[in-house]
Short mmCIF file of C-alpha atoms in Angstrom, two decimals:
data_model
loop_
_atom_site.label_atom_id
_atom_site.label_comp_id
_atom_site.label_asym_id
_atom_site.label_seq_id
_atom_site.Cartn_x
_atom_site.Cartn_y
_atom_site.Cartn_z
CA UNK A 229 0.00 0.00 0.00
CA UNK A 230 2.80 2.41 0.90
CA UNK A 231 4.62 1.64 -2.34
CA UNK A 232 1.48 2.13 -4.41
CA UNK A 233 0.74 5.40 -2.63
CA UNK A 234 4.27 6.64 -3.33
CA UNK A 235 4.11 5.61 -6.99
CA UNK A 236 0.72 7.26 -7.41
CA UNK A 237 2.03 10.49 -5.93
CA UNK A 238 4.96 10.27 -8.36
CA UNK A 239 2.70 9.72 -11.35
CA UNK A 240 3.79 6.09 -11.71
CA UNK A 241 2.18 2.68 -11.33
CA UNK A 242 3.22 -0.95 -10.96
CA UNK A 243 3.30 -3.02 -14.13
CA UNK A 244 1.02 -5.86 -13.03
CA UNK A 245 2.00 -8.05 -16.00
CA UNK A 246 5.60 -8.10 -14.74
CA UNK A 247 4.82 -8.38 -11.03
CA UNK A 248 3.95 -11.30 -8.81
CA UNK A 249 3.99 -12.74 -5.31
CA UNK A 250 4.48 -16.11 -3.64
CA UNK A 251 4.25 -17.41 -0.06
CA UNK A 252 7.42 -19.31 0.87
CA UNK A 253 7.20 -21.62 3.88
CA UNK A 254 9.15 -24.50 5.38
CA UNK A 255 6.55 -27.14 4.46
CA UNK A 256 6.57 -26.14 0.81
CA UNK A 257 2.77 -26.19 0.66
CA UNK A 258 1.34 -23.36 -1.43
CA UNK A 259 -0.08 -20.50 0.58
CA UNK A 260 -2.43 -17.74 -0.43
CA UNK A 261 -0.73 -14.35 -0.85
CA UNK A 262 -2.37 -11.20 0.39
CA UNK A 263 -5.00 -9.73 -1.90
CA UNK A 264 -3.01 -6.49 -1.81
CA UNK A 265 -0.08 -8.14 -3.63
CA UNK A 266 0.18 -8.86 -7.37
CA UNK A 267 -1.31 -12.24 -8.28
CA UNK A 268 1.25 -13.31 -10.87
CA UNK A 269 4.22 -15.65 -10.44
CA UNK A 270 7.59 -14.41 -9.20
CA UNK A 271 9.86 -14.87 -12.21
CA UNK A 272 13.38 -14.11 -13.36
CA UNK A 273 14.25 -15.05 -16.90
CA UNK A 274 12.74 -18.49 -17.39
CA UNK A 275 12.85 -19.26 -13.67
CA UNK A 276 9.86 -19.15 -11.31
CA UNK A 277 10.02 -19.13 -7.50
CA UNK A 278 7.82 -21.79 -5.89
CA UNK A 279 6.40 -22.06 -2.36
CA UNK A 280 9.38 -24.14 -1.16
CA UNK A 281 11.79 -21.32 -1.98
CA UNK A 282 13.26 -23.17 -4.98
CA UNK A 283 13.77 -21.58 -8.39
CA UNK A 284 12.21 -23.85 -10.99
CA UNK A 285 12.35 -23.62 -14.77
CA UNK A 286 8.99 -22.55 -16.17
CA UNK A 287 8.32 -25.42 -18.59
CA UNK A 288 5.35 -23.71 -20.24
CA UNK A 289 7.36 -20.63 -21.18
CA UNK A 290 10.29 -22.84 -22.18
CA UNK A 291 8.03 -24.81 -24.55
CA UNK A 292 7.10 -21.55 -26.23
CA UNK A 293 10.78 -20.72 -26.75
CA UNK A 294 11.66 -24.18 -28.11
CA UNK A 295 8.67 -24.13 -30.47
CA UNK A 296 9.90 -20.84 -31.85
CA UNK A 297 13.41 -22.27 -32.20
CA UNK A 298 12.13 -25.31 -34.08
CA UNK A 299 10.18 -23.17 -36.54
CA UNK A 300 13.18 -20.92 -37.18
CA UNK A 301 15.50 -23.83 -37.85
CA UNK A 302 13.09 -25.44 -40.32
CA UNK A 303 12.84 -22.17 -42.26
CA UNK A 304 16.63 -21.80 -42.57
CA UNK A 305 17.92 -22.12 -46.11
CA UNK A 306 21.55 -22.59 -45.09
CA UNK A 307 22.81 -25.36 -42.81
CA UNK A 308 25.40 -23.02 -41.33
CA UNK A 309 22.55 -20.74 -40.23
CA UNK A 310 20.92 -23.69 -38.46
CA UNK A 311 24.07 -24.23 -36.39
CA UNK A 312 24.49 -20.52 -35.67
CA UNK A 313 20.89 -20.01 -34.56
CA UNK A 314 20.90 -23.14 -32.43
CA UNK A 315 24.14 -22.16 -30.69
CA UNK A 316 22.87 -18.65 -29.98
CA UNK A 317 19.60 -19.98 -28.58
CA UNK A 318 21.60 -22.20 -26.23
CA UNK A 319 23.53 -19.16 -24.97
CA UNK A 320 20.26 -17.29 -24.53
CA UNK A 321 18.72 -20.17 -22.56
CA UNK A 322 21.82 -20.48 -20.39
CA UNK A 323 21.31 -16.87 -19.33
CA UNK A 324 17.57 -17.27 -18.82
CA UNK A 325 18.03 -20.44 -16.74
CA UNK A 326 20.49 -18.74 -14.40
CA UNK A 327 24.11 -19.58 -13.67
CA UNK A 328 24.43 -22.83 -11.66
CA UNK A 329 25.73 -21.96 -8.20
CA UNK A 330 25.57 -23.14 -4.60
CA UNK A 331 22.77 -20.68 -3.85
CA UNK A 332 20.47 -22.30 -6.43
CA UNK A 333 21.59 -25.78 -5.45
CA UNK A 334 21.74 -29.16 -7.15
CA UNK A 335 17.99 -29.24 -7.86
CA UNK A 336 18.37 -26.23 -10.14
CA UNK A 337 21.31 -27.83 -11.94
CA UNK A 338 19.41 -31.11 -12.40
CA UNK A 339 16.35 -29.25 -13.67
CA UNK A 340 18.51 -27.26 -16.07
CA UNK A 341 20.29 -30.41 -17.30
CA UNK A 342 16.98 -32.19 -17.91
CA UNK A 343 15.66 -29.29 -20.02
CA UNK A 344 18.81 -29.02 -22.13
CA UNK A 345 18.90 -32.78 -22.62
CA UNK A 346 15.35 -32.83 -24.00
CA UNK A 347 16.07 -29.87 -26.27
CA UNK A 348 19.28 -31.34 -27.62
CA UNK A 349 18.06 -34.90 -28.18
CA UNK A 350 14.34 -34.46 -28.93
CA UNK A 351 13.85 -31.00 -30.46
CA UNK A 352 12.26 -32.49 -33.62
CA UNK A 353 10.54 -35.45 -32.00
CA UNK A 354 11.27 -38.39 -29.75
CA UNK A 355 15.00 -39.21 -30.01
CA UNK A 356 15.21 -36.88 -33.01
CA UNK A 357 17.50 -34.08 -31.95
CA UNK A 358 19.55 -31.39 -33.60
CA UNK A 359 22.36 -33.75 -34.69
CA UNK A 360 19.92 -36.05 -36.51
CA UNK A 361 18.26 -33.02 -38.12
CA UNK A 362 21.61 -31.72 -39.44
CA UNK A 363 22.47 -35.14 -40.82
CA UNK A 364 19.16 -35.26 -42.67
CA UNK A 365 19.63 -31.79 -44.15
CA UNK A 366 23.11 -32.60 -45.39
CA UNK A 367 22.04 -35.98 -46.80
CA UNK A 368 19.10 -34.38 -48.64
CA UNK A 369 21.30 -31.62 -50.02
CA UNK A 370 23.97 -34.09 -51.17
CA UNK A 371 22.18 -37.36 -52.11
CA UNK A 372 25.40 -38.93 -53.41
CA UNK A 373 27.39 -37.90 -50.38
CA UNK A 374 28.30 -40.10 -47.41
CA UNK A 375 25.39 -41.29 -45.30
CA UNK A 376 27.33 -42.11 -42.16
CA UNK A 377 28.12 -38.55 -41.06
CA UNK A 378 30.07 -38.85 -37.79
CA UNK A 379 28.70 -37.10 -34.75
CA UNK A 380 32.19 -35.83 -33.94
CA UNK A 381 32.31 -33.85 -37.20
CA UNK A 382 29.06 -32.06 -36.32
CA UNK A 383 30.57 -30.84 -33.03
CA UNK A 384 34.12 -30.31 -34.32
CA UNK A 385 35.33 -26.66 -34.45
CA UNK A 386 34.32 -24.92 -37.63
CA UNK A 387 37.85 -23.55 -38.02
CA UNK A 388 39.13 -27.13 -38.00
CA UNK A 389 36.70 -28.34 -40.68
CA UNK A 390 33.66 -29.25 -38.59
CA UNK A 391 30.17 -27.75 -38.19
CA UNK A 392 30.86 -26.14 -34.82
CA UNK A 393 27.60 -27.21 -33.18
CA UNK A 394 27.74 -26.66 -29.42
CA UNK A 395 27.45 -29.88 -27.43
CA UNK A 396 25.54 -28.57 -24.43
CA UNK A 397 25.44 -32.02 -22.84
CA UNK A 398 29.22 -32.20 -22.80
CA UNK A 399 29.42 -28.70 -21.29
CA UNK A 400 26.93 -29.67 -18.58
CA UNK A 401 28.89 -32.83 -17.80
CA UNK A 402 31.99 -30.69 -17.31
CA UNK A 403 30.06 -28.42 -14.97
CA UNK A 404 28.67 -31.41 -13.11
CA UNK A 405 32.22 -32.61 -12.49
CA UNK A 406 32.86 -29.37 -10.60
CA UNK A 407 29.89 -30.06 -8.32
CA UNK A 408 31.61 -33.11 -6.89
CA UNK A 409 34.53 -31.06 -5.58
CA UNK A 410 34.90 -29.96 -1.98
CA UNK A 411 34.48 -26.31 -2.99
CA UNK A 412 30.92 -27.09 -4.09
CA UNK A 413 30.08 -29.11 -0.98
CA UNK A 414 31.58 -26.57 1.40
CA UNK A 415 28.86 -24.65 3.19
CA UNK A 416 28.96 -20.93 3.82
CA UNK A 417 29.92 -20.49 7.45
CA UNK A 418 30.07 -17.06 9.05
CA UNK A 419 30.64 -16.22 12.69
CA UNK A 420 27.43 -14.96 14.35
CA UNK A 421 27.12 -11.26 14.97
CA UNK A 422 27.50 -9.89 18.48
CA UNK A 423 23.95 -9.67 20.01
CA UNK A 424 24.84 -6.32 21.57
CA UNK A 425 25.87 -4.98 18.18
CA UNK A 426 22.65 -6.30 16.64
CA UNK A 427 20.53 -4.45 19.22
CA UNK A 428 22.45 -1.24 18.59
CA UNK A 429 21.89 -1.58 14.84
CA UNK A 430 18.15 -1.94 15.39
CA UNK A 431 18.03 1.24 17.47
CA UNK A 432 20.11 3.51 15.28
CA UNK A 433 21.49 3.47 11.75
CA UNK A 434 25.27 3.83 11.87
CA UNK A 435 27.06 4.64 8.59
CA UNK A 436 29.66 2.02 7.73
CA UNK A 437 33.29 3.07 7.84
CA UNK A 438 34.71 0.90 5.08
CA UNK A 439 38.28 1.80 5.99
CA UNK A 440 37.91 0.71 9.62
CA UNK A 441 39.14 -2.74 10.62
CA UNK A 442 36.13 -3.06 12.92
CA UNK A 443 33.88 -3.17 9.88
CA UNK A 444 36.01 -5.69 8.01
CA UNK A 445 33.46 -8.44 8.69
CA UNK A 446 30.87 -6.56 6.68
CA UNK A 447 33.23 -6.66 3.75
CA UNK A 448 33.79 -10.37 4.34
CA UNK A 449 30.05 -11.06 4.46
CA UNK A 450 29.59 -9.16 1.20
CA UNK A 451 32.45 -11.10 -0.37
CA UNK A 452 31.08 -14.46 0.79
CA UNK A 453 27.56 -13.72 -0.44
CA UNK A 454 28.90 -12.50 -3.75
CA UNK A 455 30.95 -15.69 -4.14
CA UNK A 456 27.90 -17.76 -3.22
CA UNK A 457 25.71 -16.30 -5.96
CA UNK A 458 28.35 -15.79 -8.63
CA UNK A 459 28.87 -19.55 -8.73
CA UNK A 460 32.51 -19.43 -9.78
CA UNK A 461 32.95 -22.94 -8.36
CA UNK A 462 30.50 -24.38 -10.88
CA UNK A 463 32.39 -23.43 -14.00
CA UNK A 464 33.43 -26.23 -16.31
CA UNK A 465 36.08 -28.37 -14.70
CA UNK A 466 39.28 -28.69 -16.70
CA UNK A 467 39.93 -32.32 -17.76
CA UNK A 468 42.81 -34.07 -16.04
CA UNK A 469 46.03 -33.33 -17.89
CA UNK A 470 47.38 -36.72 -18.92
CA UNK A 471 50.20 -37.47 -21.36
CA UNK A 472 47.59 -38.76 -23.82
CA UNK A 473 45.49 -35.58 -23.63
CA UNK A 474 48.53 -33.33 -23.91
CA UNK A 475 49.58 -35.26 -26.99
CA UNK A 476 46.12 -34.88 -28.55
CA UNK A 477 46.04 -31.14 -27.89
CA UNK A 478 49.51 -30.77 -29.37
CA UNK A 479 48.48 -32.71 -32.49
CA UNK A 480 45.36 -30.59 -32.79
CA UNK A 481 47.27 -27.29 -32.76
CA UNK A 482 49.98 -28.62 -35.05
CA UNK A 483 47.40 -29.34 -37.76
CA UNK A 484 48.11 -25.81 -39.10
CA UNK A 485 51.71 -26.74 -39.79
CA UNK A 486 50.98 -30.22 -41.14
CA UNK A 487 48.46 -28.89 -43.65
CA UNK A 488 50.59 -26.00 -44.91
CA UNK A 489 54.00 -27.59 -44.60
CA UNK A 490 55.15 -24.52 -42.67
CA UNK A 491 53.92 -22.44 -39.79
CA UNK A 492 50.66 -20.67 -40.64
CA UNK A 493 49.78 -17.13 -39.67
CA UNK A 494 47.97 -18.39 -36.57
CA UNK A 495 51.06 -20.33 -35.42
CA UNK A 496 53.33 -17.35 -36.05
CA UNK A 497 51.07 -15.13 -33.94
CA UNK A 498 51.11 -17.66 -31.08
CA UNK A 499 47.44 -18.57 -31.48
CA UNK A 500 48.09 -22.17 -32.49
CA UNK A 501 49.20 -23.31 -29.03
CA UNK A 502 47.58 -25.65 -26.52
CA UNK A 503 47.40 -22.81 -24.00
CA UNK A 504 44.78 -21.09 -26.18
CA UNK A 505 42.44 -24.07 -26.29
CA UNK A 506 39.43 -23.45 -24.04
CA UNK A 507 38.13 -25.90 -21.43
CA UNK A 508 35.12 -26.85 -23.53
CA UNK A 509 37.26 -27.66 -26.58
CA UNK A 510 39.64 -29.73 -24.46
CA UNK A 511 36.70 -31.86 -23.33
CA UNK A 512 35.48 -32.12 -26.92
CA UNK A 513 38.85 -33.26 -28.25
CA UNK A 514 39.16 -35.79 -25.45
CA UNK A 515 35.64 -37.14 -26.05
CA UNK A 516 35.66 -37.34 -29.87
CA UNK A 517 39.29 -37.70 -30.95
CA UNK A 518 38.94 -41.45 -31.63
CA UNK A 519 35.97 -40.93 -33.93
CA UNK A 520 37.74 -38.14 -35.85
CA UNK A 521 40.97 -40.08 -36.24
CA UNK A 522 39.13 -43.24 -37.32
CA UNK A 523 37.05 -41.38 -39.92
CA UNK A 524 39.60 -38.89 -41.27
CA UNK A 525 42.96 -40.33 -40.29
CA UNK A 526 44.27 -37.18 -38.60
CA UNK A 527 43.21 -33.81 -37.21
CA UNK A 528 44.62 -32.13 -40.33
CA UNK A 529 41.82 -33.25 -42.64
CA UNK A 530 40.88 -29.69 -43.54
CA UNK A 531 42.97 -26.72 -44.61
CA UNK A 532 42.31 -23.93 -42.07
CA UNK A 533 43.21 -21.33 -44.69
CA UNK A 534 40.05 -22.28 -46.58
CA UNK A 535 37.68 -21.34 -43.75
CA UNK A 536 35.42 -18.45 -44.92
CA UNK A 537 35.88 -16.40 -41.75
CA UNK A 538 34.20 -13.23 -43.06
CA UNK A 539 31.13 -15.16 -44.24
CA UNK A 540 30.87 -16.97 -40.90
CA UNK A 541 31.13 -13.73 -38.93
CA UNK A 542 28.55 -12.07 -41.19
CA UNK A 543 26.05 -14.91 -40.73
CA UNK A 544 26.62 -15.00 -36.97
CA UNK A 545 26.25 -11.25 -36.48
CA UNK A 546 23.02 -11.19 -38.51
CA UNK A 547 21.51 -14.09 -36.58
CA UNK A 548 22.61 -12.58 -33.24
CA UNK A 549 20.64 -9.42 -34.01
CA UNK A 550 17.51 -11.38 -34.99
CA UNK A 551 17.67 -13.61 -31.89
CA UNK A 552 18.17 -10.59 -29.62
CA UNK A 553 15.12 -8.84 -31.09
CA UNK A 554 12.97 -11.98 -30.74
CA UNK A 555 14.13 -12.47 -27.15
CA UNK A 556 13.16 -8.89 -26.30
CA UNK A 557 9.70 -9.54 -27.73
#
């Protein structure tokens, strides 16, 4: 009531379509909010807060997004556009689902993983996911081409001769590996505040002196809470560095030299080194190297100098703009 009175006096009003309320209790049973509060759900992105205090993915709104994605992919005339749009939608959904962190808990991560799994493997029907759809498009476009298109090639980096489709299941598995570490299991423990200090704070507001050592705990609390919600401990875990993996990464970066017979521009600039391979790509190379080597014989099956970088960037930038506009709507 006070907020509405203030807004009315200021010539403003609450947007009821973007407002909501929920009763959170220990039992988790739904309660009836006050009639004075907005009647909608409490949402952030594609998350909705339920009566148990858990953030759940709104499946109804998610279905609307995936239906729109499916229609857009079917209308694409170029296969490269299919990959670009799909990858960008995954990034959009990752933002709308919220970053996995200790504050949201394992239930949120499991819910998120289940949604991505269904999208990736059953977007076009039961057990008919994006990989199967790309295989069909390519087979229809090239009837005399190979029918046994390897899954590894679909996920392989586009600069290395693949399609560059993002394997969200592999990325989630790498995140899940981080959840088994002690940093994930460690609970946030802070020393209780002095009761006398608490009573003083209730009686009078005292400005915080950030430079005083006596207020250092406030800074620590802020740092701990920030760390809790930022979820840095749930980033993708780097695969264990074994001699075999190091050898694979070295072979992968040396494909520039093996194709050209001399160091390429990327190698000369220091870009063709194992240190520049991201965590996701390390997992991908580890997971699919056998399939690539069996099918193509080596990592150097494609000349990196033939990659149409400008065309790829043009297609990606155009699709990014379209996806951003649709997301805003």
